[in-house]
């Protein structure tokens, strides 16, 4: 191998002088930078990523998948965003309007992701702008693997490019799925996407949709995930795991999902939440009693409340479930404690969540086929038995009076009674 000839000693001297000057200029400019940064802390380059303060309470919004699957379009999303406002969902706290799978069709010659031009004729930025004009936030979906679950282009190898594109569109929330990820390492893949989102400079919520396979509750917060799915997909039924049409296993009913949350409560907190999947409330497969239970349990679990029904066409009963402010307040409590199952006797269960003011939100759940009395002992809530506490029914919006040691109520089959217990 031939090396270039070494520089003459003259050239060496000139290079040394040049380097000396370069070092002086460098030193002066870093001193100037430090000085400017101290004078104006907002301008200081910061080690804190733009995402650090996102989702301090569980995210609330709407997502297209549970009702519309691949049938997404600009018109539908715009009208749904309108409905979030008109229905009072926005006032109740729902802010994200999230487009799930199938908005994307290909990549262009430069590798940029291309939105379906038929279904999104004005492009994704226009959709985002419209959502923002209503005071709402904009979410999209992609996948850490080569293809999404519906076979659209995934993010693998395009993470930084996609993150920049999302930021340019004004995206506030990314749900990142796990189909076609082959032998990828889950933790590394999601850490990479978070780094890419942070590098875009825009604060973007990262929703890890890995279905709990690699126990994301153990590493999700560390890699900057704001929420992580703990299970496979929910389906609009009360109980029973069902095989998918391709024979693979399995979707979950509400109770199957709830059972898979037991023991995960310590991993959740402000900015990083266990995600038992999106809501099915209003999609038609359950009774209103079951939907009320579904919503109450999600609130006790401090779960993200991402509605998945057609908000343009809601029965009043469904509207009243989704916008029950007392139940939403349980979910959104600032201390960010996830509730847990504190008692179980066959089909009868008690779930309790500690609130910021020291009170407890309590769900009395009857999984059985007939109405039954369900009781909660104060000891199960971490209170002394001789304590007198006020009990309020969060669905009837009614104070029930003071109780000492325990409270019980008659609970419908597949129903809940949800109360607050306040010493
Ligand atoms: C997976 C996810 C779902 C949904 C679909 C879209 O199944 O778990 O929530 O996003 O993909 O294809």
XYZ file of C-alpha atoms and ligand atoms in Angstrom:
435
model
C 0.000 0.000 0.000
C 1.318 3.505 -0.863
C 1.110 6.337 1.622
C 1.009 10.009 0.600
C 4.395 11.719 0.943
C 4.956 13.256 4.384
C 4.674 17.075 4.482
C 7.901 19.050 4.410
C 9.075 20.677 7.657
C 7.921 24.086 6.234
C 4.429 22.745 5.782
C 4.653 21.309 9.290
C 5.427 24.709 10.807
C 2.552 26.337 8.863
C 0.191 23.599 10.044
C 1.276 24.036 13.669
C 0.640 27.796 13.540
C -2.757 27.182 11.931
C -3.707 24.617 14.570
C -2.649 26.992 17.369
C -4.964 29.705 15.962
C -7.742 27.214 15.482
C -7.444 26.174 19.141
C -7.521 29.824 20.319
C -10.639 30.564 18.196
C -12.295 27.378 19.501
C -11.522 28.257 23.126
C -12.825 31.823 22.682
C -16.044 30.687 21.006
C -16.805 28.055 23.674
C -16.235 30.694 26.390
C -18.643 32.970 24.501
C -21.194 30.146 24.230
C -20.974 29.355 27.962
C -21.342 33.074 28.712
C -24.411 33.381 26.428
C -25.944 30.241 27.864
C -25.535 31.538 31.422
C -27.020 34.893 30.464
C -29.997 33.254 28.720
C -30.733 29.843 30.188
C -33.500 29.220 27.613
C -30.949 29.285 24.829
C -28.633 26.840 26.573
C -28.232 23.511 24.843
C -29.908 21.082 27.188
C -29.443 17.411 27.988
C -33.172 17.124 28.798
C -34.988 15.580 25.812
C -38.087 17.428 24.577
C -40.156 14.402 25.563
C -39.251 14.342 29.261
C -42.426 16.022 30.469
C -44.936 14.283 28.245
C -47.918 12.274 29.449
C -47.623 13.214 33.115
C -51.146 11.821 33.385
C -52.356 8.924 31.206
C -52.917 10.144 27.625
C -56.556 10.653 26.599
C -57.815 10.735 23.045
C -59.311 8.765 20.187
C -57.811 6.203 17.789
C -59.191 4.865 14.514
C -58.300 1.158 14.791
C -60.937 -0.461 17.007
C -63.837 0.809 14.898
C -62.442 1.553 11.448
C -59.373 -0.701 11.072
C -57.860 0.127 7.638
C -60.799 2.263 6.573
C -59.153 5.590 7.445
C -59.375 8.803 5.437
C -58.836 12.512 5.758
C -62.599 13.185 5.716
C -63.326 10.679 8.444
C -60.483 11.925 10.661
C -61.540 15.559 10.251
C -65.136 14.800 11.101
C -64.012 12.717 14.075
C -61.880 15.598 15.339
C -64.957 17.843 15.008
C -66.921 15.275 17.003
C -64.309 15.205 19.785
C -65.067 18.883 20.295
C -68.853 18.877 19.682
C -69.546 15.821 21.828
C -67.865 17.338 24.881
C -65.072 14.745 24.771
C -62.493 17.519 24.477
C -63.908 19.238 27.560
C -63.728 15.910 29.382
C -59.980 15.718 28.632
C -59.643 13.781 25.357
C -57.029 15.551 23.222
C -55.237 13.135 20.899
C -56.719 12.242 17.516
C -54.660 9.258 16.407
C -54.643 7.678 12.979
C -53.726 4.001 13.327
C -52.531 1.616 10.603
C -53.101 2.032 6.845
C -52.600 5.768 6.302
C -49.295 4.943 4.563
C -48.864 3.192 1.217
C -45.204 3.275 0.153
C -41.875 5.075 0.292
C -40.680 7.439 -2.421
C -37.337 7.229 -4.225
C -35.660 8.999 -1.289
C -37.162 6.671 1.264
C -39.737 9.177 2.540
C -42.941 7.628 3.788
C -45.893 8.327 1.483
C -49.448 8.771 2.762
C -52.260 7.237 0.710
C -52.966 10.008 -1.848
C -56.539 8.833 -2.455
C -57.521 8.713 1.185
C -55.428 11.692 2.344
C -55.499 13.960 -0.748
C -54.239 17.024 1.138
C -51.455 15.135 2.897
C -50.782 14.491 6.542
C -49.683 17.993 7.459
C -53.072 19.356 6.434
C -54.780 16.783 8.651
C -52.495 17.692 11.548
C -53.084 21.410 11.005
C -56.835 20.870 11.098
C -56.632 18.818 14.299
C -54.425 21.490 15.874
C -56.825 24.251 14.793
C -59.416 22.626 17.067
C -57.041 22.710 20.024
C -56.425 18.957 19.757
C -53.267 16.919 19.197
C -52.295 14.715 16.292
C -51.123 11.111 16.438
C -49.925 8.619 13.841
C -48.997 4.950 13.808
C -46.004 3.059 12.483
C -44.097 -0.100 13.261
C -40.586 -0.915 14.455
C -40.295 -3.737 11.919
C -40.116 -3.793 8.140
C -43.906 -3.686 7.721
C -46.869 -2.680 9.852
C -49.345 -5.298 11.028
C -51.531 -4.472 8.013
C -48.536 -4.888 5.684
C -47.799 -1.193 5.070
C -44.182 0.097 5.097
C -42.702 -0.069 8.594
C -40.107 2.195 10.165
C -37.094 -0.148 10.230
C -34.035 1.638 8.886
C -35.965 4.895 8.430
C -36.351 5.902 12.078
C -34.609 9.299 11.937
C -36.064 10.131 8.527
C -39.579 9.264 9.706
C -39.187 11.178 12.962
C -38.199 14.306 11.038
C -41.165 13.802 8.727
C -43.577 13.369 11.639
C -42.198 16.500 13.292
C -42.671 18.440 10.034
C -46.292 17.249 9.914
C -46.843 18.401 13.497
C -47.253 14.919 14.954
C -47.610 14.857 18.762
C -48.015 11.121 19.392
C -46.545 8.031 17.760
C -47.924 4.549 18.327
C -45.106 2.199 17.321
C -46.120 -1.386 16.676
C -44.126 -4.631 16.663
C -45.206 -6.658 13.629
C -42.559 -8.025 11.250
C -39.775 -7.192 13.684
C -38.140 -10.577 13.093
C -35.115 -10.946 15.402
C -34.938 -7.274 16.385
C -34.307 -6.507 20.041
C -37.392 -4.756 21.382
C -35.670 -2.530 23.901
C -33.024 -1.380 21.399
C -35.608 -0.796 18.676
C -37.795 1.422 20.843
C -34.779 3.239 22.321
C -33.693 3.992 18.761
C -37.089 5.414 17.841
C -37.194 7.538 20.979
C -33.738 8.923 20.159
C -34.939 9.694 16.641
C -38.067 11.458 17.909
C -36.016 13.484 20.380
C -33.537 14.421 17.655
C -36.430 15.826 15.613
C -36.745 18.527 18.270
C -40.518 18.066 18.611
C -41.991 16.632 21.816
C -43.728 13.436 20.674
C -45.403 10.906 22.950
C -44.025 7.421 22.269
C -46.588 4.649 22.633
C -44.794 1.297 22.665
C -47.097 -1.295 21.127
C -45.109 -4.447 21.743
C -48.008 -6.410 23.321
C -46.076 -7.235 26.494
C -43.994 -9.937 24.817
C -40.601 -8.670 26.044
C -42.040 -7.276 29.311
C -41.818 -3.599 28.296
C -42.815 -2.516 31.813
C -39.244 -3.461 32.828
C -37.543 -1.158 30.310
C -40.196 1.043 28.677
C -39.643 4.042 30.948
C -35.854 3.805 30.682
C -35.957 4.042 26.896
C -38.312 7.024 27.035
C -41.560 5.251 26.225
C -44.557 7.108 27.634
C -46.846 4.085 27.571
C -46.493 0.439 26.636
C -49.023 -2.178 25.769
C -49.039 -4.948 28.338
C -51.085 -7.464 26.333
C -52.194 -8.591 22.906
C -55.110 -6.785 21.271
C -58.409 -6.100 22.947
C -61.602 -7.121 21.185
C -65.081 -5.833 21.783
C -66.253 -8.587 24.132
C -66.417 -9.102 27.870
C -64.452 -12.267 28.384
C -62.585 -15.029 26.564
C -59.490 -15.136 24.416
C -60.279 -15.729 20.748
C -58.055 -16.898 17.904
C -57.499 -14.485 15.028
C -58.875 -15.387 11.600
C -55.427 -16.633 10.505
C -55.430 -19.128 13.391
C -52.836 -17.291 15.472
C -53.520 -16.635 19.147
C -55.366 -14.488 20.434
C -57.430 -11.394 21.055
C -58.561 -10.594 24.581
C -61.834 -9.721 26.209
C -61.951 -7.055 28.900
C -61.556 -9.546 31.760
C -58.625 -11.317 30.089
C -56.835 -8.004 29.836
C -57.670 -7.032 33.404
C -56.248 -10.321 34.703
C -52.985 -9.629 32.877
C -52.545 -6.323 34.738
C -52.230 -7.958 38.155
C -48.764 -7.253 39.571
C -47.810 -4.561 37.045
C -48.970 -1.569 39.082
C -45.559 -0.572 40.437
C -44.178 0.043 36.924
C -46.577 2.880 36.093
C -46.242 6.516 37.045
C -46.266 10.047 35.633
C -44.816 9.976 32.110
C -44.762 6.172 31.810
C -47.916 4.081 31.859
C -48.988 0.487 31.479
C -51.359 0.368 28.503
C -54.028 -2.355 28.614
C -55.062 -1.302 25.059
C -57.616 1.120 23.727
C -61.245 1.386 24.719
C -64.019 -0.569 23.025
C -66.763 1.430 24.776
C -69.586 2.033 22.291
C -68.511 -0.413 19.589
C -71.537 -2.639 20.055
C -70.149 -5.945 21.316
C -70.892 -5.459 25.020
C -73.780 -4.290 27.154
C -73.757 -0.809 28.644
C -73.165 -2.413 32.056
C -70.059 -4.133 30.667
C -68.853 -0.934 29.009
C -69.257 0.891 32.338
C -67.141 -1.821 33.994
C -64.544 -1.653 31.199
C -64.230 2.117 31.624
C -64.140 1.965 35.445
C -61.411 -0.687 35.433
C -59.314 1.274 32.931
C -59.630 4.327 35.195
C -58.594 2.347 38.300
C -55.618 1.056 36.289
C -54.534 4.618 35.407
C -54.729 3.416 31.811
C -54.484 5.660 28.770
C -58.098 6.456 27.829
C -58.092 6.208 24.051
C -61.668 5.928 22.823
C -62.186 3.689 19.800
C -65.828 4.185 18.823
C -67.534 6.447 16.280
C -67.876 9.680 18.216
C -70.076 11.181 15.495
C -72.828 8.790 16.373
C -72.945 7.965 20.079
C -75.945 6.923 22.113
C -76.351 9.143 25.215
C -75.498 6.158 27.453
C -72.140 5.731 25.694
C -71.479 9.456 25.801
C -72.169 9.467 29.544
C -69.738 6.612 30.122
C -66.893 8.192 28.155
C -67.361 11.636 29.675
C -67.989 10.747 33.324
C -65.764 13.360 34.898
C -65.627 11.714 38.309
C -64.343 8.461 36.836
C -61.943 10.299 34.518
C -60.595 12.186 37.551
C -59.646 8.832 39.085
C -57.692 7.923 35.950
C -56.054 11.333 35.721
C -55.142 11.787 39.394
C -51.889 13.732 39.528
C -49.995 11.370 41.798
C -50.159 8.759 39.024
C -50.563 5.610 41.116
C -51.955 2.635 39.233
C -54.658 0.777 41.130
C -54.502 -2.904 42.007
C -56.671 -5.852 42.861
C -56.804 -5.924 46.648
C -59.338 -8.700 47.199
C -60.761 -11.616 45.217
C -63.366 -14.151 46.156
C -64.342 -16.210 43.115
C -66.147 -13.902 40.713
C -66.155 -10.988 43.152
C -63.215 -8.597 43.193
C -62.159 -5.329 44.785
C -59.800 -2.974 42.977
C -58.365 0.083 44.715
C -56.328 3.094 43.619
C -54.658 5.551 45.948
C -55.426 9.167 45.118
C -53.334 12.269 45.678
C -55.477 13.430 48.605
C -55.041 10.088 50.379
C -58.532 8.861 49.510
C -59.094 5.623 47.604
C -61.019 5.037 44.411
C -62.590 1.599 44.633
C -64.188 -0.681 42.053
C -66.399 -3.495 43.310
C -66.530 -5.931 40.393
C -68.930 -8.801 39.849
C -67.702 -11.084 37.058
C -70.454 -13.598 37.748
C -73.718 -14.329 35.977
C -76.103 -12.943 38.614
C -76.376 -9.905 40.856
C -74.386 -10.209 44.098
C -73.362 -8.249 47.165
C -69.705 -7.154 47.013
C -67.973 -5.687 50.051
C -64.687 -3.947 50.743
C -62.915 -3.947 54.097
C -60.966 -0.815 55.022
C -57.948 -3.006 55.804
C -57.855 -4.005 52.129
C -57.517 -0.311 51.285
C -54.685 0.204 53.763
C -56.938 1.965 56.308
C -57.502 0.991 59.952
C -60.783 -0.824 60.559
C -62.060 1.753 63.052
C -61.784 4.630 60.563
C -64.909 6.480 59.538
C -64.845 7.481 55.866
C -67.214 9.182 53.420
C -68.293 7.067 50.479
C -69.409 8.580 47.194
C -70.823 6.706 44.197
C -68.952 7.873 41.097
C -71.558 6.625 38.597
C -74.626 7.857 40.456
C -72.801 11.065 41.433
C -74.167 10.677 44.933
C -72.738 10.833 48.463
C -73.709 7.635 50.225
C -72.762 8.734 53.761
C -70.155 7.739 56.334
C -69.075 4.156 56.872
C -66.783 2.543 59.437
C -64.648 -0.517 58.661
C -66.349 -1.626 55.461
C -68.738 -0.800 52.668
C -70.774 -3.135 50.526
C -73.197 -2.802 47.656
C -75.275 -4.935 45.388
C -73.486 -5.267 42.037
C -75.130 -6.315 38.774
C -73.831 -9.296 36.805
C -70.740 -8.128 34.836
C -71.141 -4.784 36.570
C -69.265 -2.565 38.948
C -70.040 -0.179 41.720
C -67.359 2.484 41.743
C -66.917 4.670 44.791
C -64.443 6.964 46.448
C -63.623 6.289 50.079
C -62.405 9.407 51.817
C -61.379 9.483 55.505
C -51.665 -4.403 16.091
C -51.925 -3.468 17.260
C -53.317 -2.885 17.121
C -53.426 -2.130 15.795
C -53.074 -3.049 14.649
C -52.959 -2.297 13.333
O -52.503 -5.520 16.127
O -51.791 -4.148 18.468
O -53.607 -2.022 18.198
O -52.581 -1.017 15.820
O -51.850 -3.719 14.856
O -52.617 -3.120 12.278
